[in-house]
Amino acid sequence: MSRVMVVGMADCRLSGEPGDVLVTYALGSCIAVTAHDPVSRVGGMLHFMLPESAIDAEKARQNPWMFADTAIPLLFHNLCALGAARRRLVVCAAGGAQVMDDRGLFNIGKRNALALRKLLWKSGVMLHDEDLGGTESRSVRLEIGSGRCWLRTAGFAERALCVEGVRGGR
């Protein structure tokens, strides 16, 4: 049975069901991280908002998916609990745009992308493909059965972001 699971802002969804599709919409400065194990066919999608939980420890306790530094390790931990192996994870990311900050005062998108790279490096996990930065809104879709990740940028056709560990769509 096929089902679409929407990943909201500051949210995460995991699945081991081949027919499931995880999707998130309208990424601005937020970043979507997809991770899929092609052997166990377990995958997940995270939609985090901010780089560091230190800005609001109480919010981080209430919702660890909001911050990169609490969400990314938790995503990997939960995927491994479902049978994924960290060394096999195919990880893609999209988002981190500069929106509603024309003068670049806050640079949330850039700070999110930097936090993502730092946390992946510390976790020993490779980023297989990305579409980060710019000023466009993005939506991302992950097919659990195939591991294919799809990206739609506002005003453009959907394209492959990451297909079974191979850089896609460029």
CSV table of N, CA and C in Angstrom, one decimal:
chain,number,residue,atom,x,y,z
A,1,MET,N,0.8,-1.2,0.0
A,1,MET,CA,0.0,0.0,0.0
A,1,MET,C,0.9,1.2,0.0
A,2,SER,N,0.6,2.1,-0.9
A,2,SER,CA,1.4,3.4,-1.0
A,2,SER,C,0.7,4.5,-0.2
A,3,ARG,N,1.6,5.2,0.5
A,3,ARG,CA,1.1,6.4,1.2
A,3,ARG,C,2.1,7.5,1.1
A,4,VAL,N,1.6,8.7,1.1
A,4,VAL,CA,2.5,9.9,1.1
A,4,VAL,C,2.5,10.5,2.5
A,5,MET,N,3.7,10.7,3.1
A,5,MET,CA,3.8,11.2,4.4
A,5,MET,C,4.4,12.6,4.3
A,6,VAL,N,3.7,13.6,4.7
A,6,VAL,CA,4.2,15.0,4.7
A,6,VAL,C,5.1,15.3,5.9
A,7,VAL,N,6.2,15.8,5.6
A,7,VAL,CA,7.2,16.2,6.7
A,7,VAL,C,7.0,17.7,6.8
A,8,GLY,N,6.5,18.2,7.9
A,8,GLY,CA,6.3,19.6,8.1
A,8,GLY,C,7.6,20.3,8.6
A,9,MET,N,7.5,21.6,8.8
A,9,MET,CA,8.6,22.3,9.4
A,9,MET,C,8.9,21.8,10.8
A,10,ALA,N,10.2,21.7,11.1
A,10,ALA,CA,10.7,21.2,12.4
A,10,ALA,C,10.1,19.8,12.7
A,11,ASP,N,10.2,18.9,11.7
A,11,ASP,CA,9.6,17.6,11.7
A,11,ASP,C,10.5,16.6,11.1
A,12,CYS,N,10.2,15.3,11.3
A,12,CYS,CA,10.9,14.2,10.7
A,12,CYS,C,10.0,13.0,10.6
A,13,ARG,N,10.1,12.3,9.5
A,13,ARG,CA,9.4,11.1,9.3
A,13,ARG,C,10.4,10.0,8.8
A,14,LEU,N,10.1,8.8,9.2
A,14,LEU,CA,10.9,7.6,8.9
A,14,LEU,C,10.0,6.5,8.3
A,15,SER,N,10.5,5.6,7.5
A,15,SER,CA,9.7,4.5,7.0
A,15,SER,C,10.6,3.4,6.5
A,16,GLY,N,10.1,2.2,6.6
A,16,GLY,CA,10.7,1.0,6.0
A,16,GLY,C,9.7,0.4,5.0
A,17,GLU,N,8.6,1.1,4.7
A,17,GLU,CA,7.6,0.5,3.8
A,17,GLU,C,8.0,0.9,2.3
A,18,PRO,N,8.2,0.0,1.4
A,18,PRO,CA,8.6,0.3,0.1
A,18,PRO,C,7.7,1.3,-0.7
A,19,GLY,N,6.4,1.3,-0.4
A,19,GLY,CA,5.5,2.1,-1.1
A,19,GLY,C,5.4,3.5,-0.6
A,20,ASP,N,6.0,3.8,0.5
A,20,ASP,CA,5.9,5.1,1.2
A,20,ASP,C,6.7,6.2,0.4
A,21,VAL,N,6.2,7.4,0.4
A,21,VAL,CA,6.9,8.5,-0.1
A,21,VAL,C,6.9,9.6,0.9
A,22,LEU,N,8.0,10.2,1.3
A,22,LEU,CA,8.1,11.3,2.2
A,22,LEU,C,8.3,12.5,1.4
A,23,VAL,N,7.6,13.6,1.8
A,23,VAL,CA,7.7,14.8,1.0
A,23,VAL,C,7.6,16.0,2.0
A,24,THR,N,8.4,17.1,1.6
A,24,THR,CA,8.3,18.3,2.3
A,24,THR,C,8.2,19.4,1.3
A,25,TYR,N,7.5,20.5,1.7
A,25,TYR,CA,7.2,21.6,0.7
A,25,TYR,C,7.8,22.9,1.2
A,26,ALA,N,8.0,23.8,0.2
A,26,ALA,CA,8.3,25.2,0.5
A,26,ALA,C,9.5,25.4,1.4
A,27,LEU,N,10.6,24.8,1.1
A,27,LEU,CA,11.8,25.0,1.9
A,27,LEU,C,12.4,26.4,1.5
A,28,GLY,N,12.5,27.2,2.5
A,28,GLY,CA,13.2,28.5,2.3
A,28,GLY,C,14.6,28.4,2.9
A,29,SER,N,14.8,29.0,4.0
A,29,SER,CA,16.1,28.9,4.7
A,29,SER,C,16.2,27.6,5.4
A,30,CYS,N,15.1,26.9,5.6
A,30,CYS,CA,15.1,25.6,6.3
A,30,CYS,C,15.9,24.6,5.3
A,31,ILE,N,16.3,23.5,5.9
A,31,ILE,CA,16.9,22.4,5.1
A,31,ILE,C,16.2,21.1,5.3
A,32,ALA,N,16.0,20.4,4.1
A,32,ALA,CA,15.5,19.0,4.2
A,32,ALA,C,16.7,18.1,4.0
A,33,VAL,N,16.8,17.1,4.9
A,33,VAL,CA,17.9,16.1,4.8
A,33,VAL,C,17.2,14.8,4.6
A,34,THR,N,17.5,14.1,3.5
A,34,THR,CA,17.0,12.8,3.3
A,34,THR,C,18.1,11.8,3.5
A,35,ALA,N,17.8,10.6,4.1
A,35,ALA,CA,18.8,9.6,4.3
A,35,ALA,C,18.1,8.2,4.0
A,36,HIS,N,18.8,7.4,3.2
A,36,HIS,CA,18.2,6.1,2.8
A,36,HIS,C,19.3,5.0,2.8
A,37,ASP,N,18.9,3.9,3.3
A,37,ASP,CA,19.8,2.7,3.3
A,37,ASP,C,19.3,1.8,2.2
A,38,PRO,N,20.1,1.7,1.1
A,38,PRO,CA,19.6,0.9,0.0
A,38,PRO,C,19.5,-0.6,0.3
A,39,VAL,N,20.2,-1.1,1.3
A,39,VAL,CA,20.2,-2.5,1.7
A,39,VAL,C,19.0,-2.8,2.5
A,40,SER,N,18.8,-2.1,3.6
A,40,SER,CA,17.6,-2.4,4.5
A,40,SER,C,16.3,-1.7,4.0
A,41,ARG,N,16.5,-0.8,3.0
A,41,ARG,CA,15.4,0.0,2.4
A,41,ARG,C,14.6,0.8,3.5
A,42,VAL,N,15.4,1.4,4.4
A,42,VAL,CA,14.8,2.2,5.4
A,42,VAL,C,15.2,3.6,5.1
A,43,GLY,N,14.3,4.6,5.2
A,43,GLY,CA,14.7,6.0,4.9
A,43,GLY,C,14.0,6.9,5.8
A,44,GLY,N,14.5,8.2,5.7
A,44,GLY,CA,13.9,9.2,6.5
A,44,GLY,C,14.1,10.6,5.9
A,45,MET,N,13.3,11.5,6.3
A,45,MET,CA,13.4,12.9,5.9
A,45,MET,C,13.2,13.8,7.1
A,46,LEU,N,14.1,14.7,7.2
A,46,LEU,CA,14.1,15.7,8.3
A,46,LEU,C,14.0,17.1,7.6
A,47,HIS,N,13.2,18.0,8.3
A,47,HIS,CA,13.0,19.4,7.8
A,47,HIS,C,13.4,20.2,9.0
A,48,PHE,N,14.7,20.7,9.1
A,48,PHE,CA,15.0,21.5,10.3
A,48,PHE,C,15.0,23.0,9.9
A,49,MET,N,14.9,23.8,10.9
A,49,MET,CA,14.7,25.3,10.8
A,49,MET,C,16.0,26.1,11.1
A,50,LEU,N,16.7,25.7,12.1
A,50,LEU,CA,17.7,26.6,12.6
A,50,LEU,C,19.0,25.7,12.9
A,51,PRO,N,20.2,26.4,12.9
A,51,PRO,CA,21.4,25.6,13.1
A,51,PRO,C,21.7,25.1,14.5
A,52,GLU,N,21.4,25.9,15.5
A,52,GLU,CA,21.9,25.6,16.9
A,52,GLU,C,20.8,25.7,17.9
A,53,SER,N,20.7,24.6,18.7
A,53,SER,CA,19.7,24.5,19.8
A,53,SER,C,20.1,25.4,21.0
A,54,ALA,N,21.3,25.9,21.0
A,54,ALA,CA,21.7,26.8,22.2
A,54,ALA,C,20.9,28.1,22.2
A,55,ILE,N,20.3,28.5,21.1
A,55,ILE,CA,19.5,29.7,21.1
A,55,ILE,C,18.2,29.6,22.0
A,56,ASP,N,17.8,28.3,22.1
A,56,ASP,CA,16.5,28.1,22.9
A,56,ASP,C,16.5,26.7,23.4
A,57,ALA,N,17.1,26.4,24.5
A,57,ALA,CA,17.3,25.0,25.0
A,57,ALA,C,15.9,24.4,25.3
A,58,GLU,N,14.9,25.2,25.7
A,58,GLU,CA,13.6,24.7,26.0
A,58,GLU,C,12.9,24.2,24.8
A,59,LYS,N,13.0,25.0,23.7
A,59,LYS,CA,12.4,24.6,22.4
A,59,LYS,C,13.0,23.4,21.9
A,60,ALA,N,14.3,23.3,22.1
A,60,ALA,CA,15.1,22.1,21.6
A,60,ALA,C,14.6,20.8,22.4
A,61,ARG,N,14.3,21.0,23.7
A,61,ARG,CA,13.8,19.8,24.4
A,61,ARG,C,12.4,19.5,24.0
A,62,GLN,N,11.6,20.5,23.7
A,62,GLN,CA,10.2,20.2,23.2
A,62,GLN,C,10.2,19.6,21.8
A,63,ASN,N,11.0,20.1,21.0
A,63,ASN,CA,11.0,19.7,19.6
A,63,ASN,C,12.5,19.6,19.0
A,64,PRO,N,13.2,18.5,19.2
A,64,PRO,CA,14.6,18.4,18.8
A,64,PRO,C,14.7,18.5,17.2
A,65,TRP,N,13.6,18.3,16.5
A,65,TRP,CA,13.7,18.4,15.0
A,65,TRP,C,13.9,19.8,14.5
A,66,MET,N,13.7,20.8,15.4
A,66,MET,CA,13.8,22.2,15.0
A,66,MET,C,15.2,22.6,14.6
A,67,PHE,N,16.2,22.0,15.3
A,67,PHE,CA,17.6,22.5,15.2
A,67,PHE,C,18.5,21.4,14.6
A,68,ALA,N,19.4,21.8,13.7
A,68,ALA,CA,20.3,20.9,13.1
A,68,ALA,C,21.1,20.1,14.1
A,69,ASP,N,21.6,20.7,15.1
A,69,ASP,CA,22.5,20.0,16.0
A,69,ASP,C,21.8,18.9,16.9
A,70,THR,N,20.5,19.0,17.0
A,70,THR,CA,19.8,18.0,17.8
A,70,THR,C,19.1,17.0,16.8
A,71,ALA,N,18.7,17.5,15.6
A,71,ALA,CA,17.9,16.7,14.7
A,71,ALA,C,18.7,15.7,13.9
A,72,ILE,N,19.8,16.2,13.4
A,72,ILE,CA,20.6,15.3,12.5
A,72,ILE,C,21.1,14.0,13.2
A,73,PRO,N,21.7,14.2,14.4
A,73,PRO,CA,22.1,12.9,15.1
A,73,PRO,C,20.9,12.0,15.4
A,74,LEU,N,19.8,12.7,15.8
A,74,LEU,CA,18.6,11.9,16.1
A,74,LEU,C,18.0,11.2,14.9
A,75,LEU,N,18.1,11.8,13.7
A,75,LEU,CA,17.7,11.2,12.5
A,75,LEU,C,18.5,9.9,12.3
A,76,PHE,N,19.8,10.0,12.3
A,76,PHE,CA,20.7,8.8,12.1
A,76,PHE,C,20.4,7.8,13.2
A,77,HIS,N,20.3,8.2,14.4
A,77,HIS,CA,20.0,7.2,15.5
A,77,HIS,C,18.7,6.4,15.2
A,78,ASN,N,17.7,7.1,14.9
A,78,ASN,CA,16.4,6.5,14.6
A,78,ASN,C,16.4,5.6,13.4
A,79,LEU,N,17.1,6.0,12.4
A,79,LEU,CA,17.2,5.1,11.2
A,79,LEU,C,18.0,3.9,11.5
A,80,CYS,N,19.0,4.0,12.3
A,80,CYS,CA,19.8,2.8,12.6
A,80,CYS,C,19.0,1.9,13.5
A,81,ALA,N,18.1,2.4,14.4
A,81,ALA,CA,17.2,1.6,15.2
A,81,ALA,C,16.2,0.8,14.3
A,82,LEU,N,15.9,1.3,13.1
A,82,LEU,CA,15.0,0.6,12.2
A,82,LEU,C,15.8,-0.3,11.3
A,83,GLY,N,17.1,-0.4,11.4
A,83,GLY,CA,17.8,-1.4,10.7
A,83,GLY,C,18.8,-0.9,9.7
A,84,ALA,N,18.9,0.5,9.5
A,84,ALA,CA,19.9,1.1,8.6
A,84,ALA,C,21.3,1.0,9.2
A,85,ALA,N,22.2,1.0,8.3
A,85,ALA,CA,23.6,1.1,8.8
A,85,ALA,C,24.2,2.5,8.3
A,86,ARG,N,24.8,3.2,9.3
A,86,ARG,CA,25.2,4.5,9.0
A,86,ARG,C,26.2,4.6,7.8
A,87,ARG,N,27.0,3.6,7.6
A,87,ARG,CA,28.0,3.6,6.6
A,87,ARG,C,27.4,3.4,5.2
A,88,ARG,N,26.1,2.9,5.2
A,88,ARG,CA,25.4,2.7,3.9
A,88,ARG,C,24.5,3.9,3.5
A,89,LEU,N,24.3,4.8,4.4
A,89,LEU,CA,23.3,5.8,4.2
A,89,LEU,C,23.6,6.7,3.0
A,90,VAL,N,22.7,6.9,2.1
A,90,VAL,CA,22.8,7.8,1.0
A,90,VAL,C,22.0,9.1,1.5
A,91,VAL,N,22.8,10.1,1.6
A,91,VAL,CA,22.3,11.4,2.2
A,91,VAL,C,22.2,12.5,1.2
A,92,CYS,N,21.1,13.2,1.1
A,92,CYS,CA,21.0,14.3,0.2
A,92,CYS,C,20.4,15.5,1.0
A,93,ALA,N,20.6,16.7,0.6
A,93,ALA,CA,20.1,17.9,1.3
A,93,ALA,C,19.7,18.9,0.3
A,94,ALA,N,18.6,19.7,0.6
A,94,ALA,CA,18.2,20.8,-0.2
A,94,ALA,C,17.6,21.9,0.7
A,95,GLY,N,17.7,23.1,0.3
A,95,GLY,CA,17.1,24.2,1.0
A,95,GLY,C,18.2,25.2,1.3
A,96,GLY,N,18.2,25.9,2.4
A,96,GLY,CA,19.2,26.8,2.9
A,96,GLY,C,19.2,28.1,2.0
A,97,ALA,N,18.1,28.5,1.5
A,97,ALA,CA,18.0,29.7,0.6
A,97,ALA,C,18.0,30.9,1.5
A,98,GLN,N,18.3,32.0,0.9
A,98,GLN,CA,18.2,33.3,1.5
A,98,GLN,C,16.9,33.9,1.1
A,99,VAL,N,15.9,33.8,2.0
A,99,VAL,CA,14.6,34.4,1.7
A,99,VAL,C,14.2,35.4,2.8
A,100,MET,N,13.5,36.4,2.5
A,100,MET,CA,13.0,37.4,3.4
A,100,MET,C,14.2,38.0,4.2
A,101,ASP,N,15.4,38.1,3.7
A,101,ASP,CA,16.5,38.6,4.3
A,101,ASP,C,17.4,39.2,3.2
A,102,ASP,N,16.8,40.2,2.5
A,102,ASP,CA,17.5,40.7,1.3
A,102,ASP,C,18.9,41.2,1.5
A,103,ARG,N,19.1,41.8,2.7
A,103,ARG,CA,20.4,42.4,3.0
A,103,ARG,C,21.4,41.4,3.7
A,104,GLY,N,20.9,40.1,3.9
A,104,GLY,CA,21.8,39.1,4.5
A,104,GLY,C,22.2,39.4,5.9
A,105,LEU,N,21.2,40.0,6.7
A,105,LEU,CA,21.5,40.3,8.1
A,105,LEU,C,21.6,39.0,9.0
A,106,PHE,N,20.8,38.0,8.7
A,106,PHE,CA,20.8,36.8,9.6
A,106,PHE,C,21.4,35.6,8.9
A,107,ASN,N,21.4,35.5,7.6
A,107,ASN,CA,22.0,34.4,6.9
A,107,ASN,C,21.6,33.0,7.4
A,108,ILE,N,20.4,32.9,7.8
A,108,ILE,CA,19.9,31.6,8.3
A,108,ILE,C,20.2,30.4,7.4
A,109,GLY,N,19.9,30.6,6.1
A,109,GLY,CA,20.1,29.5,5.1
A,109,GLY,C,21.6,29.1,5.1
A,110,LYS,N,22.5,30.1,5.0
A,110,LYS,CA,23.9,29.8,5.0
A,110,LYS,C,24.4,29.1,6.3
A,111,ARG,N,23.9,29.6,7.4
A,111,ARG,CA,24.2,29.0,8.7
A,111,ARG,C,23.7,27.6,8.8
A,112,ASN,N,22.5,27.4,8.3
A,112,ASN,CA,21.9,26.0,8.3
A,112,ASN,C,22.8,25.1,7.5
A,113,ALA,N,23.2,25.5,6.3
A,113,ALA,CA,24.1,24.7,5.5
A,113,ALA,C,25.4,24.4,6.1
A,114,LEU,N,26.0,25.4,6.8
A,114,LEU,CA,27.3,25.2,7.5
A,114,LEU,C,27.1,24.2,8.6
A,115,ALA,N,26.0,24.3,9.4
A,115,ALA,CA,25.8,23.4,10.5
A,115,ALA,C,25.6,22.0,10.0
A,116,LEU,N,24.8,21.8,8.8
A,116,LEU,CA,24.6,20.5,8.2
A,116,LEU,C,26.0,19.9,7.9
A,117,ARG,N,26.8,20.6,7.2
A,117,ARG,CA,28.1,20.0,6.8
A,117,ARG,C,29.0,19.6,8.0
A,118,LYS,N,29.0,20.5,9.0
A,118,LYS,CA,29.8,20.2,10.2
A,118,LYS,C,29.3,18.9,10.9
A,119,LEU,N,28.0,18.8,11.0
A,119,LEU,CA,27.4,17.6,11.7
A,119,LEU,C,27.6,16.4,10.9
A,120,LEU,N,27.5,16.4,9.6
A,120,LEU,CA,27.7,15.2,8.8
A,120,LEU,C,29.2,14.8,8.9
A,121,TRP,N,30.1,15.8,8.8
A,121,TRP,CA,31.5,15.5,9.0
A,121,TRP,C,31.8,14.8,10.3
A,122,LYS,N,31.2,15.4,11.4
A,122,LYS,CA,31.4,14.8,12.7
A,122,LYS,C,30.8,13.4,12.9
A,123,SER,N,29.8,13.1,12.1
A,123,SER,CA,29.1,11.8,12.1
A,123,SER,C,29.7,10.8,11.2
A,124,GLY,N,30.7,11.3,10.4
A,124,GLY,CA,31.3,10.4,9.4
A,124,GLY,C,30.4,9.9,8.3
A,125,VAL,N,29.5,10.8,8.0
A,125,VAL,CA,28.5,10.5,6.9
A,125,VAL,C,28.7,11.5,5.8
A,126,MET,N,28.7,10.9,4.6
A,126,MET,CA,29.0,11.7,3.3
A,126,MET,C,27.7,12.2,2.8
A,127,LEU,N,27.7,13.5,2.3
A,127,LEU,CA,26.6,14.1,1.6
A,127,LEU,C,26.7,13.7,0.1
A,128,HIS,N,25.8,12.9,-0.4
A,128,HIS,CA,25.9,12.4,-1.7
A,128,HIS,C,25.5,13.4,-2.8
A,129,ASP,N,24.5,14.2,-2.5
A,129,ASP,CA,24.1,15.3,-3.4
A,129,ASP,C,23.4,16.4,-2.6
A,130,GLU,N,23.4,17.6,-3.2
A,130,GLU,CA,22.8,18.7,-2.5
A,130,GLU,C,22.3,19.7,-3.5
A,131,ASP,N,21.4,20.6,-3.1
A,131,ASP,CA,20.9,21.7,-3.8
A,131,ASP,C,20.7,22.8,-2.7
A,132,LEU,N,21.7,23.5,-2.3
A,132,LEU,CA,21.7,24.4,-1.2
A,132,LEU,C,22.0,25.8,-1.6
A,133,GLY,N,21.4,26.8,-0.9
A,133,GLY,CA,21.7,28.2,-1.1
A,133,GLY,C,20.7,28.8,-2.1
A,134,GLY,N,21.1,29.9,-2.7
A,134,GLY,CA,20.3,30.6,-3.7
A,134,GLY,C,19.2,31.4,-3.0
A,135,THR,N,18.1,31.7,-3.8
A,135,THR,CA,17.0,32.4,-3.2
A,135,THR,C,15.7,31.8,-3.5
A,136,GLU,N,15.7,30.6,-4.1
A,136,GLU,CA,14.5,29.9,-4.5
A,136,GLU,C,13.9,28.9,-3.4
A,137,SER,N,12.6,28.8,-3.4
A,137,SER,CA,11.9,27.9,-2.6
A,137,SER,C,12.0,26.5,-3.2
A,138,ARG,N,12.1,25.4,-2.4
A,138,ARG,CA,12.2,24.1,-2.9
A,138,ARG,C,11.3,23.1,-2.2
A,139,SER,N,10.9,22.1,-2.9
A,139,SER,CA,10.2,20.9,-2.3
A,139,SER,C,11.0,19.7,-2.6
A,140,VAL,N,10.9,18.7,-1.7
A,140,VAL,CA,11.7,17.5,-1.8
A,140,VAL,C,10.8,16.3,-1.6
A,141,ARG,N,11.1,15.2,-2.4
A,141,ARG,CA,10.3,14.0,-2.2
A,141,ARG,C,11.3,12.8,-2.2
A,142,LEU,N,11.1,11.9,-1.3
A,142,LEU,CA,12.0,10.7,-1.1
A,142,LEU,C,11.1,9.4,-1.3
A,143,GLU,N,11.4,8.6,-2.2
A,143,GLU,CA,10.7,7.3,-2.4
A,143,GLU,C,11.4,6.2,-1.6
A,144,ILE,N,10.8,5.7,-0.6
A,144,ILE,CA,11.4,4.7,0.3
A,144,ILE,C,11.9,3.4,-0.5
A,145,GLY,N,11.0,2.9,-1.3
A,145,GLY,CA,11.3,1.6,-2.0
A,145,GLY,C,12.6,1.7,-2.9
A,146,SER,N,12.7,2.8,-3.6
A,146,SER,CA,13.8,2.9,-4.6
A,146,SER,C,15.0,3.8,-4.0
A,147,GLY,N,14.7,4.6,-3.0
A,147,GLY,CA,15.7,5.5,-2.5
A,147,GLY,C,15.9,6.8,-3.4
A,148,ARG,N,15.1,6.9,-4.4
A,148,ARG,CA,15.2,8.1,-5.3
A,148,ARG,C,14.7,9.3,-4.5
A,149,CYS,N,15.4,10.4,-4.7
A,149,CYS,CA,15.1,11.7,-4.1
A,149,CYS,C,14.9,12.7,-5.2
A,150,TRP,N,13.8,13.4,-5.2
A,150,TRP,CA,13.4,14.3,-6.2
A,150,TRP,C,13.3,15.7,-5.6
A,151,LEU,N,13.6,16.7,-6.5
A,151,LEU,CA,13.7,18.1,-6.1
A,151,LEU,C,12.8,18.9,-7.1
A,152,ARG,N,12.0,19.8,-6.5
A,152,ARG,CA,11.3,20.8,-7.4
A,152,ARG,C,11.6,22.1,-6.8
A,153,THR,N,12.2,23.0,-7.7
A,153,THR,CA,12.5,24.4,-7.4
A,153,THR,C,11.3,25.2,-8.0
A,154,ALA,N,10.9,26.2,-7.3
A,154,ALA,CA,9.8,27.1,-7.7
A,154,ALA,C,10.1,27.5,-9.2
A,155,GLY,N,9.1,27.2,-10.0
A,155,GLY,CA,9.1,27.6,-11.4
A,155,GLY,C,9.8,26.7,-12.4
A,156,PHE,N,10.3,25.5,-11.8
A,156,PHE,CA,11.1,24.6,-12.7
A,156,PHE,C,10.5,23.2,-12.5
A,157,ALA,N,10.8,22.3,-13.5
A,157,ALA,CA,10.3,20.9,-13.4
A,157,ALA,C,11.0,20.2,-12.4
A,158,GLU,N,10.4,19.1,-11.8
A,158,GLU,CA,11.0,18.3,-10.9
A,158,GLU,C,12.2,17.6,-11.5
A,159,ARG,N,13.3,17.4,-10.7
A,159,ARG,CA,14.4,16.7,-11.2
A,159,ARG,C,15.0,15.8,-10.1
A,160,ALA,N,15.8,14.8,-10.5
A,160,ALA,CA,16.4,13.9,-9.6
A,160,ALA,C,17.4,14.6,-8.8
A,161,LEU,N,17.4,14.4,-7.5
A,161,LEU,CA,18.5,15.0,-6.7
A,161,LEU,C,19.5,14.0,-6.3
A,162,CYS,N,19.1,12.8,-6.0
A,162,CYS,CA,20.0,11.7,-5.6
A,162,CYS,C,19.3,10.4,-6.0
A,163,VAL,N,20.0,9.6,-6.8
A,163,VAL,CA,19.4,8.4,-7.2
A,163,VAL,C,20.4,7.2,-6.8
A,164,GLU,N,20.0,6.5,-5.8
A,164,GLU,CA,20.8,5.4,-5.3
A,164,GLU,C,22.2,5.7,-5.2
A,165,GLY,N,22.6,6.8,-4.5
A,165,GLY,CA,23.9,7.1,-4.2
A,165,GLY,C,24.7,7.8,-5.4
A,166,VAL,N,24.0,8.0,-6.5
A,166,VAL,CA,24.7,8.7,-7.6
A,166,VAL,C,24.2,10.1,-7.7
A,167,ARG,N,25.1,11.0,-7.9
A,167,ARG,CA,24.7,12.4,-8.1
A,167,ARG,C,23.7,12.5,-9.2
A,168,GLY,N,22.6,13.1,-9.0
A,168,GLY,CA,21.5,13.1,-10.0
A,168,GLY,C,21.2,14.5,-10.6
A,169,GLY,N,20.6,14.4,-11.7
A,169,GLY,CA,20.0,15.6,-12.3
A,169,GLY,C,20.8,16.8,-12.7
A,170,ARG,N,22.1,16.7,-12.6
A,170,ARG,CA,22.8,17.9,-13.0
A,170,ARG,C,23.4,17.8,-14.4
